Amino acid sequence: MLNPADDAPLGTTVAIIDLGSTSFHALVCEVDADGFVLPLARDRDTLHLGGAVGRTGGIDPDHLAQAVQSIGRLHHLASQLPTTHLRVVATSAIRDASNSAEVLDALEQRISHPIQVLSGADEARYAFFGQLGAVTGGRGPRLAMDIGGGSLELAVGTPQLGPSHVLSLPLGASRMASRFVAHDPGTPAEFDALRAEVARICETIPEAFRSSDHIVCSGGTTRAIARYYAADRWGDVPASVNQTVISRKSLAKLDARWQGTTRKQRLRLPGVEERRVDVLAVGVAVLNELCASLDIKTLIVSDHGMREGLALEAAGLISADGAPSPALADPRATGVEHLHRQFPTDRAHGDHVARLAMEIFSGVAKPLGIKRSWRHVLWAGAQLHDIGTALHLSGHHRHGAYLVENALLPGFSPSDIAAIASIVRFHKGSGPKTSFPAWTRVEQQRIVEQLIGIVRVADALDRNRTQKVELSRVTVSHARITLHVHPGELDTEVLADLDLKTDVLARACDREVVVKILEPGALH
């Protein structure tokens, strides 16, 4: 059973100290009523307790001394900010250690605060909830995976009802590294034995965990893989790798490539952090074997996991019977709304531009072959196109692009965020330029240039910010896109004289763009 937090109010500040098997983490965050988790402070110490437990069964005096020092430091950090709830939890390594009682007693004495030892089932549930607030997906069943240092958690369920089945497996990266890999680099025989053990354990996974097409994975190993792919592809790592999609084919190639690498060689890999190099090759091997065993074709990376799930529960967004709040249903809308709250602008104008943009999109998407999945990127770009005016009107398109690139926008992939930032950056001025770094991370640049063109036109139609101009219909031929516009209270001659910024849309669509002003009272 989950252990519900005390009655912490919505919109509260929560501190979570997670005594994990690879690292001890502190997260202080503000949780809004809509489920947005805003980190205020975070820190970690890498201890590899899972490796110690894997080797000897217990936590030796040296590792215990490090753990006591770490929890004291992290508790001090958490106490520096006013919080309404502090929760300290321990996971696989401390749970499984032969001297668990002794370790818990020493840690609790250091901070004078009780520590809850989570079961593997609880870890899986909290990871499921945490991922809900970060990764978008369908309404059907999803499989949540979280690979830590001591164990690997699985939970399957729906966003509406929460997890229905949970499972914890002793397949953590630190645990498996200490059990099977004694050399640097690991030998083929060591990795063969490791994979055989993973395959053996995976054979026991029930059928309930094998039927979901929507697979989400959190944990340091998964994020490290996504960071590597981003750095290898783009030359740098974006602010977030959330919603990155990793294929099993890519994972298998990475597994084969990293198996024979030394620690020094892994340190030189782009995007790889030093604290991950000792167990990274093992973590990739475990994840690859798991995906093969469960026939997983692709998985989606989540920046949020168990700690964020704990925070959501503390804020009252998980009911006593384990059902997630409906507020967690759409993390994309939640992230855009939060950015609006942080940087207030003319919201009525933004809403109207977004509505006009979506109406234009509905008219041109099918003739131009643009998939409906791009609607979310267009909507976010239109909503946020003027966000930079909260900083300064002059150059607001550049300020806004910076805010979008560095904001927390859950539910959007790094390439999605680059596309949204590009819409904001080029909704005024000239069209897309390769000198804008985010543009190089945009997938399907031609489509995104079309989206930029749509927002430019929608913005121009509400240039006087009255929200009176309405779009009647859109017609598309091989040579022309025609926007049939009701002028509202505007004089039709004034509207016709406006620079409607159709140039980018026309160029991106290889069509002339015509704005046809309808007479007042006209239906078409």
Short mmCIF file of C-alpha atoms in Angstrom, two decimals:
data_model
loop_
_atom_site.label_atom_id
_atom_site.label_comp_id
_atom_site.label_asym_id
_atom_site.label_seq_id
_atom_site.Cartn_x
_atom_site.Cartn_y
_atom_site.Cartn_z
CA MET A 1 0.00 0.00 0.00
CA LEU A 2 1.05 3.55 -0.61
CA ASN A 3 1.49 5.66 2.48
CA PRO A 4 -0.45 8.91 1.81
CA ALA A 5 1.27 12.06 2.95
CA ASP A 6 -0.20 14.33 5.59
CA ASP A 7 -2.83 16.76 4.32
CA ALA A 8 -0.50 19.02 2.38
CA PRO A 9 -2.43 21.76 0.52
CA LEU A 10 -2.47 22.14 -3.25
CA GLY A 11 0.13 24.51 -4.61
CA THR A 12 2.52 23.58 -1.83
CA THR A 13 6.27 23.23 -1.45
CA VAL A 14 7.45 19.68 -0.84
CA ALA A 15 10.86 18.26 0.02
CA ILE A 16 11.71 14.69 -0.97
CA ILE A 17 14.91 12.93 0.13
CA ASP A 18 15.36 9.71 -1.80
CA LEU A 19 17.94 7.28 -0.39
CA GLY A 20 18.53 5.39 -3.61
CA SER A 21 20.76 2.50 -4.53
CA THR A 22 23.09 4.53 -6.75
CA SER A 23 22.66 8.02 -5.29
CA PHE A 24 21.01 9.90 -2.47
CA HIS A 25 18.85 12.70 -3.90
CA ALA A 26 17.16 15.77 -2.45
CA LEU A 27 14.37 17.46 -4.40
CA VAL A 28 12.60 20.57 -3.14
CA CYS A 29 9.77 21.50 -5.45
CA GLU A 30 6.57 23.47 -5.74
CA VAL A 31 3.59 21.45 -6.89
CA ASP A 32 0.77 23.42 -8.48
CA ALA A 33 -2.88 22.41 -8.40
CA ASP A 34 -2.66 21.31 -12.05
CA GLY A 35 0.19 18.91 -11.30
CA PHE A 36 3.10 21.01 -12.56
CA VAL A 37 6.22 20.16 -10.54
CA LEU A 38 8.64 23.09 -10.40
CA PRO A 39 12.06 22.20 -8.92
CA LEU A 40 13.32 24.85 -6.51
CA ALA A 41 16.46 23.05 -5.40
CA ARG A 42 18.01 19.66 -6.01
CA ASP A 43 21.25 17.89 -5.20
CA ARG A 44 22.68 14.40 -5.04
CA ASP A 45 25.57 12.31 -3.77
CA THR A 46 26.65 9.19 -5.68
CA LEU A 47 27.26 6.35 -3.21
CA HIS A 48 26.61 3.10 -5.14
CA LEU A 49 25.07 1.34 -2.13
CA GLY A 50 23.44 -1.10 -4.54
CA GLY A 51 26.87 -2.27 -5.61
CA ALA A 52 27.94 -2.80 -2.02
CA VAL A 53 24.81 -4.84 -1.27
CA GLY A 54 25.30 -6.82 -4.48
CA ARG A 55 28.87 -7.75 -3.49
CA THR A 56 28.52 -8.50 0.22
CA GLY A 57 24.80 -8.53 1.03
CA GLY A 58 25.13 -5.58 3.41
CA ILE A 59 26.30 -1.98 3.67
CA ASP A 60 29.86 -1.85 5.03
CA PRO A 61 31.05 0.76 7.60
CA ASP A 62 32.75 2.96 4.97
CA HIS A 63 29.63 3.19 2.82
CA LEU A 64 27.49 3.75 5.92
CA ALA A 65 29.70 6.64 7.01
CA GLN A 66 29.34 8.20 3.55
CA ALA A 67 25.57 7.68 3.71
CA VAL A 68 25.30 9.38 7.12
CA GLN A 69 27.32 12.35 5.90
CA SER A 70 25.24 12.59 2.71
CA ILE A 71 21.84 12.46 4.37
CA GLY A 72 22.92 15.16 6.81
CA ARG A 73 23.97 17.45 3.98
CA LEU A 74 20.85 16.84 1.91
CA HIS A 75 18.57 17.29 4.91
CA HIS A 76 20.27 20.62 5.62
CA LEU A 77 19.61 21.69 2.03
CA ALA A 78 15.94 20.73 2.27
CA SER A 79 15.53 22.61 5.54
CA GLN A 80 16.82 25.86 4.04
CA LEU A 81 13.58 26.38 2.10
CA PRO A 82 10.15 26.70 3.70
CA THR A 83 8.33 23.45 3.00
CA THR A 84 4.97 22.14 4.12
CA HIS A 85 5.99 18.53 3.87
CA LEU A 86 9.26 16.60 4.13
CA ARG A 87 9.38 12.97 3.17
CA VAL A 88 12.45 10.74 3.44
CA VAL A 89 12.29 7.37 1.72
CA ALA A 90 14.69 4.47 1.23
CA THR A 91 14.62 2.06 -1.69
CA SER A 92 16.15 -1.21 -2.84
CA ALA A 93 19.70 -1.14 -1.43
CA ILE A 94 18.71 -0.21 2.13
CA ARG A 95 15.59 -2.38 1.93
CA ASP A 96 17.58 -5.45 0.91
CA ALA A 97 20.71 -4.93 3.02
CA SER A 98 21.35 -7.57 5.64
CA ASN A 99 22.05 -4.79 8.18
CA SER A 100 19.09 -2.65 7.09
CA ALA A 101 17.92 -1.94 10.67
CA GLU A 102 21.38 -0.73 11.71
CA VAL A 103 21.65 1.52 8.64
CA LEU A 104 18.21 3.04 9.14
CA ASP A 105 18.90 3.71 12.81
CA ALA A 106 22.12 5.59 11.99
CA LEU A 107 20.47 7.63 9.25
CA GLU A 108 17.41 8.53 11.31
CA GLN A 109 19.58 9.60 14.23
CA ARG A 110 21.52 11.93 11.93
CA ILE A 111 18.46 13.87 10.75
CA SER A 112 15.98 13.25 13.60
CA HIS A 113 13.31 12.36 11.08
CA PRO A 114 11.63 9.02 10.29
CA ILE A 115 12.59 7.20 7.10
CA GLN A 116 10.01 5.18 5.22
CA VAL A 117 11.33 2.07 3.50
CA LEU A 118 9.38 1.75 0.27
CA SER A 119 8.48 -1.66 -1.06
CA GLY A 120 9.31 -2.46 -4.65
CA ALA A 121 5.60 -2.20 -5.45
CA ASP A 122 5.48 1.30 -3.97
CA GLU A 123 8.50 2.35 -6.04
CA ALA A 124 6.74 1.15 -9.18
CA ARG A 125 3.53 3.02 -8.34
CA TYR A 126 5.28 6.28 -7.59
CA ALA A 127 7.31 6.04 -10.80
CA PHE A 128 4.06 5.55 -12.74
CA PHE A 129 2.53 8.66 -11.14
CA GLY A 130 5.66 10.75 -11.65
CA GLN A 131 5.80 9.85 -15.34
CA LEU A 132 2.15 10.87 -15.80
CA GLY A 133 3.09 14.48 -15.08
CA ALA A 134 5.91 14.49 -17.65
CA VAL A 135 5.08 12.27 -20.61
CA THR A 136 2.06 12.51 -22.83
CA GLY A 137 0.39 9.52 -24.37
CA GLY A 138 -2.90 7.88 -25.25
CA ARG A 139 -5.72 7.06 -22.88
CA GLY A 140 -5.01 3.34 -23.12
CA PRO A 141 -2.72 1.19 -20.96
CA ARG A 142 0.88 2.28 -20.57
CA LEU A 143 3.83 0.41 -19.15
CA ALA A 144 5.98 2.45 -16.78
CA MET A 145 9.54 1.24 -16.25
CA ASP A 146 12.07 2.71 -13.84
CA ILE A 147 15.62 1.34 -13.77
CA GLY A 148 17.56 2.30 -10.68
CA GLY A 149 20.74 1.15 -9.04
CA GLY A 150 19.27 -1.72 -7.05
CA SER A 151 16.08 -2.74 -8.80
CA LEU A 152 13.94 -2.31 -11.87
CA GLU A 153 10.28 -1.43 -11.38
CA LEU A 154 7.37 -2.12 -13.74
CA ALA A 155 3.83 -0.76 -13.49
CA VAL A 156 1.03 -1.05 -16.01
CA GLY A 157 -2.16 0.99 -15.91
CA THR A 158 -4.06 3.91 -17.38
CA PRO A 159 -3.79 7.66 -16.75
CA GLN A 160 -7.39 7.65 -15.53
CA LEU A 161 -7.23 4.80 -12.99
CA GLY A 162 -3.54 4.54 -12.17
CA PRO A 163 -1.49 1.33 -12.06
CA SER A 164 -3.33 -1.98 -11.97
CA HIS A 165 -0.27 -4.28 -11.83
CA VAL A 166 3.14 -3.58 -10.31
CA LEU A 167 6.36 -5.55 -10.14
CA SER A 168 9.88 -5.07 -8.82
CA LEU A 169 12.84 -7.04 -10.19
CA PRO A 170 16.41 -7.27 -8.81
CA LEU A 171 17.89 -5.86 -12.02
CA GLY A 172 19.32 -2.50 -10.93
CA ALA A 173 22.40 -1.32 -12.78
CA SER A 174 24.68 -1.10 -9.71
CA ARG A 175 23.51 -4.45 -8.37
CA MET A 176 24.08 -6.21 -11.70
CA ALA A 177 27.46 -4.54 -12.26
CA SER A 178 28.74 -5.69 -8.88
CA ARG A 179 27.45 -9.22 -9.43
CA PHE A 180 28.67 -9.87 -12.95
CA VAL A 181 31.28 -7.38 -14.20
CA ALA A 182 34.63 -7.45 -12.42
CA HIS A 183 36.89 -6.16 -15.20
CA ASP A 184 37.39 -2.90 -17.07
CA PRO A 185 36.22 -3.35 -19.73
CA GLY A 186 33.82 -6.15 -18.92
CA THR A 187 34.65 -9.38 -20.70
CA PRO A 188 32.27 -11.02 -23.21
CA ALA A 189 31.78 -13.90 -20.77
CA GLU A 190 30.76 -11.50 -18.00
CA PHE A 191 28.20 -9.76 -20.20
CA ASP A 192 26.91 -13.09 -21.51
CA ALA A 193 26.30 -14.23 -17.94
CA LEU A 194 24.64 -10.91 -17.10
CA ARG A 195 22.29 -11.13 -20.09
CA ALA A 196 21.43 -14.73 -19.31
CA GLU A 197 20.40 -13.73 -15.78
CA VAL A 198 18.27 -10.83 -17.08
CA ALA A 199 16.60 -13.15 -19.61
CA ARG A 200 15.94 -15.75 -16.89
CA ILE A 201 14.28 -13.20 -14.61
CA CYS A 202 12.31 -11.66 -17.47
CA GLU A 203 10.76 -15.04 -18.23
CA THR A 204 8.88 -14.71 -14.93
CA ILE A 205 7.22 -11.40 -15.89
CA PRO A 206 3.43 -11.94 -16.13
CA GLU A 207 1.49 -11.40 -19.34
CA ALA A 208 -0.17 -8.25 -17.96
CA PHE A 209 3.10 -6.37 -18.49
CA ARG A 210 3.47 -7.45 -22.12
CA SER A 211 0.39 -5.94 -23.77
CA SER A 212 0.99 -2.18 -23.79
CA ASP A 213 2.13 -0.26 -26.86
CA HIS A 214 2.99 2.85 -24.85
CA ILE A 215 6.23 2.27 -22.91
CA VAL A 216 7.72 4.98 -20.68
CA CYS A 217 11.04 4.63 -18.89
CA SER A 218 12.63 6.76 -16.18
CA GLY A 219 15.85 6.49 -14.22
CA GLY A 220 19.42 7.66 -14.62
CA THR A 221 20.43 5.02 -17.17
CA THR A 222 17.61 5.94 -19.54
CA ARG A 223 18.31 9.67 -19.28
CA ALA A 224 22.03 9.03 -19.84
CA ILE A 225 21.23 7.21 -23.09
CA ALA A 226 19.00 10.07 -24.24
CA ARG A 227 21.69 12.63 -23.37
CA TYR A 228 24.24 10.67 -25.37
CA TYR A 229 21.97 10.50 -28.42
CA ALA A 230 21.25 14.24 -28.19
CA ALA A 231 24.91 15.22 -27.86
CA ASP A 232 25.99 12.80 -30.59
CA ARG A 233 23.34 14.10 -32.97
CA TRP A 234 23.29 17.84 -32.25
CA GLY A 235 26.63 18.51 -30.59
CA ASP A 236 25.06 19.58 -27.31
CA VAL A 237 22.49 18.41 -24.76
CA PRO A 238 19.18 20.30 -24.58
CA ALA A 239 17.78 21.53 -21.27
CA SER A 240 15.61 18.42 -21.07
CA VAL A 241 15.63 15.02 -22.78
CA ASN A 242 12.09 14.28 -21.64
CA GLN A 243 9.82 12.59 -24.22
CA THR A 244 12.84 11.39 -26.26
CA VAL A 245 11.95 8.21 -28.16
CA ILE A 246 14.53 5.40 -28.18
CA SER A 247 14.09 2.44 -30.52
CA ARG A 248 15.11 -1.08 -29.59
CA LYS A 249 17.26 -1.19 -32.70
CA SER A 250 19.22 1.85 -31.51
CA LEU A 251 19.47 0.39 -28.01
CA ALA A 252 20.86 -2.88 -29.36
CA LYS A 253 23.51 -1.04 -31.37
CA LEU A 254 24.49 0.99 -28.32
CA ASP A 255 24.69 -2.15 -26.18
CA ALA A 256 27.05 -3.82 -28.66
CA ARG A 257 29.16 -0.67 -28.97
CA TRP A 258 29.51 0.09 -25.25
CA GLN A 259 30.08 -3.44 -23.98
CA GLY A 260 33.79 -3.40 -24.78
CA THR A 261 34.51 0.18 -23.65
CA THR A 262 36.68 1.10 -20.71
CA ARG A 263 35.71 3.61 -18.07
CA LYS A 264 38.09 6.13 -19.62
CA GLN A 265 36.53 5.64 -23.04
CA ARG A 266 32.99 6.08 -21.69
CA LEU A 267 34.07 9.31 -20.02
CA ARG A 268 34.85 10.71 -23.47
CA LEU A 269 31.41 9.88 -24.87
CA PRO A 270 29.38 13.00 -25.68
CA GLY A 271 26.74 13.90 -23.11
CA VAL A 272 27.82 11.23 -20.59
CA GLU A 273 28.29 12.37 -16.99
CA GLU A 274 31.10 10.99 -14.85
CA ARG A 275 28.80 9.71 -12.13
CA ARG A 276 27.16 7.34 -14.65
CA VAL A 277 30.19 5.81 -16.36
CA ASP A 278 30.81 2.96 -13.91
CA VAL A 279 27.44 1.28 -14.48
CA LEU A 280 26.38 2.73 -17.83
CA ALA A 281 27.35 -0.22 -20.05
CA VAL A 282 25.66 -2.62 -17.64
CA GLY A 283 22.51 -0.50 -17.45
CA VAL A 284 22.26 -0.43 -21.25
CA ALA A 285 22.71 -4.22 -21.41
CA VAL A 286 19.95 -4.76 -18.84
CA LEU A 287 17.55 -2.40 -20.60
CA ASN A 288 18.27 -3.91 -24.02
CA GLU A 289 17.69 -7.45 -22.77
CA LEU A 290 14.47 -6.37 -21.03
CA CYS A 291 13.16 -4.75 -24.23
CA ALA A 292 13.99 -7.87 -26.21
CA SER A 293 12.26 -10.12 -23.67
CA LEU A 294 9.09 -7.98 -23.59
CA ASP A 295 9.20 -7.34 -27.37
CA ILE A 296 9.33 -3.57 -26.81
CA LYS A 297 9.87 -1.72 -30.09
CA THR A 298 10.31 1.81 -28.70
CA LEU A 299 10.36 3.47 -25.32
CA ILE A 300 9.82 7.07 -24.27
CA VAL A 301 12.19 8.73 -21.81
CA SER A 302 10.70 10.47 -18.78
CA ASP A 303 12.56 13.09 -16.77
CA HIS A 304 10.17 12.44 -13.90
CA GLY A 305 9.97 9.31 -11.85
CA MET A 306 9.50 8.17 -8.28
CA ARG A 307 10.48 11.42 -6.56
CA GLU A 308 8.01 13.46 -8.57
CA GLY A 309 5.36 10.82 -7.90
CA LEU A 310 5.96 11.25 -4.17
CA ALA A 311 5.65 15.02 -4.57
CA LEU A 312 2.34 14.69 -6.44
CA GLU A 313 0.95 12.53 -3.67
CA ALA A 314 2.10 15.02 -1.04
CA ALA A 315 0.20 17.74 -2.91
CA GLY A 316 -3.01 15.72 -2.87
CA LEU A 317 -3.01 14.82 -6.57
CA ILE A 318 -3.12 11.07 -5.91
CA SER A 319 -6.22 9.83 -4.14
CA ALA A 320 -6.18 7.51 -1.15
CA ASP A 321 -7.15 4.59 -3.40
CA GLY A 322 -4.26 5.31 -5.79
CA ALA A 323 -6.10 7.10 -8.62
CA PRO A 324 -4.34 10.07 -10.24
CA SER A 325 -6.06 13.43 -10.43
CA PRO A 326 -7.64 14.36 -13.80
CA ALA A 327 -5.35 17.41 -13.66
CA LEU A 328 -2.51 15.10 -14.75
CA ALA A 329 -4.24 14.16 -18.01
CA ASP A 330 -2.45 16.67 -20.28
CA PRO A 331 1.11 17.60 -19.25
CA ARG A 332 1.60 19.66 -22.44
CA ALA A 333 -1.22 22.05 -21.58
CA THR A 334 -0.01 22.15 -17.97
CA GLY A 335 3.50 23.23 -19.02
CA VAL A 336 2.27 25.96 -21.36
CA GLU A 337 -0.10 27.26 -18.67
CA HIS A 338 2.71 27.35 -16.12
CA LEU A 339 4.93 29.38 -18.46
CA HIS A 340 2.06 31.83 -18.91
CA ARG A 341 1.81 32.18 -15.14
CA GLN A 342 5.54 32.77 -14.81
CA PHE A 343 5.65 35.35 -17.61
CA PRO A 344 2.24 37.02 -17.99
CA THR A 345 1.42 38.57 -21.38
CA ASP A 346 -1.70 39.60 -23.31
CA ARG A 347 -3.46 36.28 -22.84
CA ALA A 348 -6.56 37.20 -24.83
CA HIS A 349 -4.36 37.91 -27.85
CA GLY A 350 -2.46 34.65 -27.40
CA ASP A 351 -5.66 32.64 -27.12
CA HIS A 352 -7.11 34.25 -30.25
CA VAL A 353 -3.93 33.77 -32.28
CA ALA A 354 -3.85 30.12 -31.20
CA ARG A 355 -7.48 29.64 -32.26
CA LEU A 356 -6.91 31.28 -35.64
CA ALA A 357 -3.74 29.22 -36.15
CA MET A 358 -5.53 25.97 -35.38
CA GLU A 359 -8.33 26.87 -37.80
CA ILE A 360 -5.82 27.60 -40.56
CA PHE A 361 -4.06 24.33 -39.76
CA SER A 362 -7.32 22.39 -40.02
CA GLY A 363 -7.81 23.80 -43.50
CA VAL A 364 -4.33 23.18 -44.87
CA ALA A 365 -3.05 20.09 -43.04
CA LYS A 366 -4.63 17.40 -45.23
CA PRO A 367 -3.87 19.07 -48.61
CA LEU A 368 -0.27 19.68 -47.52
CA GLY A 369 0.19 16.25 -45.95
CA ILE A 370 0.86 17.51 -42.41
CA LYS A 371 0.05 14.94 -39.71
CA ARG A 372 -2.41 15.87 -36.95
CA SER A 373 0.29 15.22 -34.34
CA TRP A 374 1.80 18.59 -35.25
CA ARG A 375 -1.27 20.36 -33.84
CA HIS A 376 0.19 20.30 -30.34
CA VAL A 377 3.44 21.97 -31.44
CA LEU A 378 1.54 24.62 -33.40
CA TRP A 379 -0.84 25.30 -30.51
CA ALA A 380 2.02 25.73 -28.03
CA GLY A 381 3.98 27.98 -30.41
CA ALA A 382 0.92 30.16 -31.05
CA GLN A 383 0.07 30.37 -27.36
CA LEU A 384 3.63 31.36 -26.45
CA HIS A 385 4.55 33.48 -29.48
CA ASP A 386 4.51 36.72 -27.44
CA ILE A 387 5.85 35.28 -24.16
CA GLY A 388 9.03 37.35 -24.51
CA THR A 389 7.08 40.61 -24.05
CA ALA A 390 7.05 39.80 -20.34
CA LEU A 391 10.77 40.63 -20.42
CA HIS A 392 10.87 43.44 -22.99
CA LEU A 393 8.87 44.42 -26.05
CA SER A 394 11.97 45.11 -28.09
CA GLY A 395 13.36 41.81 -29.35
CA HIS A 396 10.58 39.89 -27.64
CA HIS A 397 10.75 37.12 -30.26
CA ARG A 398 14.36 36.41 -29.24
CA HIS A 399 13.57 36.64 -25.51
CA GLY A 400 10.59 34.34 -25.95
CA ALA A 401 12.59 31.72 -27.85
CA TYR A 402 15.13 31.67 -25.01
CA LEU A 403 12.37 31.18 -22.42
CA VAL A 404 10.83 28.31 -24.37
CA GLU A 405 14.18 26.56 -24.91
CA ASN A 406 14.99 26.69 -21.21
CA ALA A 407 11.53 26.23 -19.74
CA LEU A 408 10.07 23.01 -18.43
CA LEU A 409 7.53 21.97 -21.06
CA PRO A 410 6.48 18.41 -20.16
CA GLY A 411 5.00 16.24 -22.86
CA PHE A 412 7.17 17.72 -25.62
CA SER A 413 10.33 16.09 -26.97
CA PRO A 414 13.59 18.06 -27.38
CA SER A 415 12.84 18.40 -31.10
CA ASP A 416 9.27 19.54 -30.32
CA ILE A 417 10.61 22.22 -27.98
CA ALA A 418 13.10 23.32 -30.63
CA ALA A 419 10.18 23.64 -33.08
CA ILE A 420 8.12 25.66 -30.58
CA ALA A 421 11.11 27.92 -29.88
CA SER A 422 11.54 28.39 -33.65
CA ILE A 423 7.88 29.40 -34.03
CA VAL A 424 8.34 31.97 -31.27
CA ARG A 425 11.67 33.19 -32.67
CA PHE A 426 10.50 33.63 -36.26
CA HIS A 427 6.89 34.71 -35.81
CA LYS A 428 8.29 38.14 -36.59
CA GLY A 429 11.28 39.30 -38.57
CA SER A 430 12.64 37.09 -41.30
CA GLY A 431 12.01 33.39 -41.72
CA PRO A 432 14.05 30.56 -40.16
CA LYS A 433 17.83 30.88 -40.11
CA THR A 434 20.44 28.22 -39.45
CA SER A 435 22.23 30.69 -37.17
CA PHE A 436 19.50 30.01 -34.59
CA PRO A 437 20.85 26.95 -32.71
CA ALA A 438 17.46 25.43 -31.93
CA TRP A 439 16.62 25.30 -35.64
CA THR A 440 19.30 22.63 -36.13
CA ARG A 441 17.42 20.37 -33.68
CA VAL A 442 14.14 20.66 -35.55
CA GLU A 443 12.97 17.52 -37.31
CA GLN A 444 11.04 18.01 -40.57
CA GLN A 445 12.05 21.64 -40.96
CA ARG A 446 9.76 22.20 -43.94
CA ILE A 447 6.68 21.38 -41.86
CA VAL A 448 7.84 23.58 -39.00
CA GLU A 449 8.44 26.43 -41.45
CA GLN A 450 4.82 26.00 -42.53
CA LEU A 451 3.73 26.20 -38.88
CA ILE A 452 5.79 29.37 -38.46
CA GLY A 453 4.02 30.82 -41.50
CA ILE A 454 0.61 29.96 -40.03
CA VAL A 455 1.38 31.72 -36.74
CA ARG A 456 2.73 34.79 -38.55
CA VAL A 457 -0.55 35.14 -40.44
CA ALA A 458 -2.70 34.47 -37.36
CA ASP A 459 -0.73 37.05 -35.37
CA ALA A 460 -1.14 39.63 -38.13
CA LEU A 461 -4.91 39.06 -38.28
CA ASP A 462 -5.14 40.14 -34.62
CA ARG A 463 -2.58 42.91 -34.91
CA ASN A 464 -4.89 45.46 -33.24
CA ARG A 465 -5.55 42.92 -30.44
CA THR A 466 -9.32 43.19 -30.46
CA GLN A 467 -9.96 39.50 -31.12
CA LYS A 468 -12.67 40.53 -33.59
CA VAL A 469 -11.28 39.13 -36.83
CA GLU A 470 -12.64 35.65 -37.54
CA LEU A 471 -11.67 33.00 -40.06
CA SER A 472 -14.60 31.75 -42.12
CA ARG A 473 -12.91 29.00 -44.11
CA VAL A 474 -9.69 27.97 -45.86
CA THR A 475 -9.45 26.70 -49.42
CA VAL A 476 -6.35 25.09 -50.87
CA SER A 477 -5.55 24.47 -54.53
CA HIS A 478 -2.33 23.41 -56.23
CA ALA A 479 -1.34 27.05 -56.66
CA ARG A 480 -3.07 28.97 -53.89
CA ILE A 481 -4.14 29.03 -50.25
CA THR A 482 -7.08 31.35 -49.67
CA LEU A 483 -8.08 32.50 -46.21
CA HIS A 484 -11.67 33.79 -46.10
CA VAL A 485 -11.78 36.31 -43.26
CA HIS A 486 -14.60 38.13 -41.48
CA PRO A 487 -13.22 41.56 -40.51
CA GLY A 488 -15.31 41.95 -37.36
CA GLU A 489 -15.40 45.61 -36.34
CA LEU A 490 -12.40 46.54 -38.49
CA ASP A 491 -12.82 48.59 -41.61
CA THR A 492 -12.21 46.15 -44.47
CA GLU A 493 -9.90 48.60 -46.25
CA VAL A 494 -7.73 48.90 -43.13
CA LEU A 495 -7.51 45.12 -42.78
CA ALA A 496 -6.66 44.73 -46.46
CA ASP A 497 -3.80 47.18 -46.09
CA LEU A 498 -2.23 45.28 -43.19
CA ASP A 499 1.00 43.43 -43.81
CA LEU A 500 -0.38 39.95 -43.23
CA LYS A 501 3.05 38.38 -43.28
CA THR A 502 2.12 35.67 -45.73
CA ASP A 503 5.63 35.42 -47.19
CA VAL A 504 6.94 32.55 -45.03
CA LEU A 505 3.74 30.51 -45.41
CA ALA A 506 3.74 31.03 -49.17
CA ARG A 507 7.39 29.99 -49.51
CA ALA A 508 7.04 26.96 -47.25
CA CYS A 509 3.91 25.73 -49.06
CA ASP A 510 4.99 26.62 -52.61
CA ARG A 511 1.69 28.42 -53.04
CA GLU A 512 0.40 31.94 -53.21
CA VAL A 513 -1.38 32.92 -50.00
CA VAL A 514 -4.41 35.19 -50.44
CA VAL A 515 -6.47 36.77 -47.67
CA LYS A 516 -10.02 37.36 -48.92
CA ILE A 517 -11.91 39.93 -46.85
CA LEU A 518 -15.58 39.08 -46.64
CA GLU A 519 -18.21 41.79 -46.53
CA PRO A 520 -19.94 42.28 -43.17
CA GLY A 521 -22.76 39.79 -42.87
CA ALA A 522 -21.39 37.48 -45.55
CA LEU A 523 -21.53 33.78 -44.74
CA HIS A 524 -18.67 32.60 -47.00
#
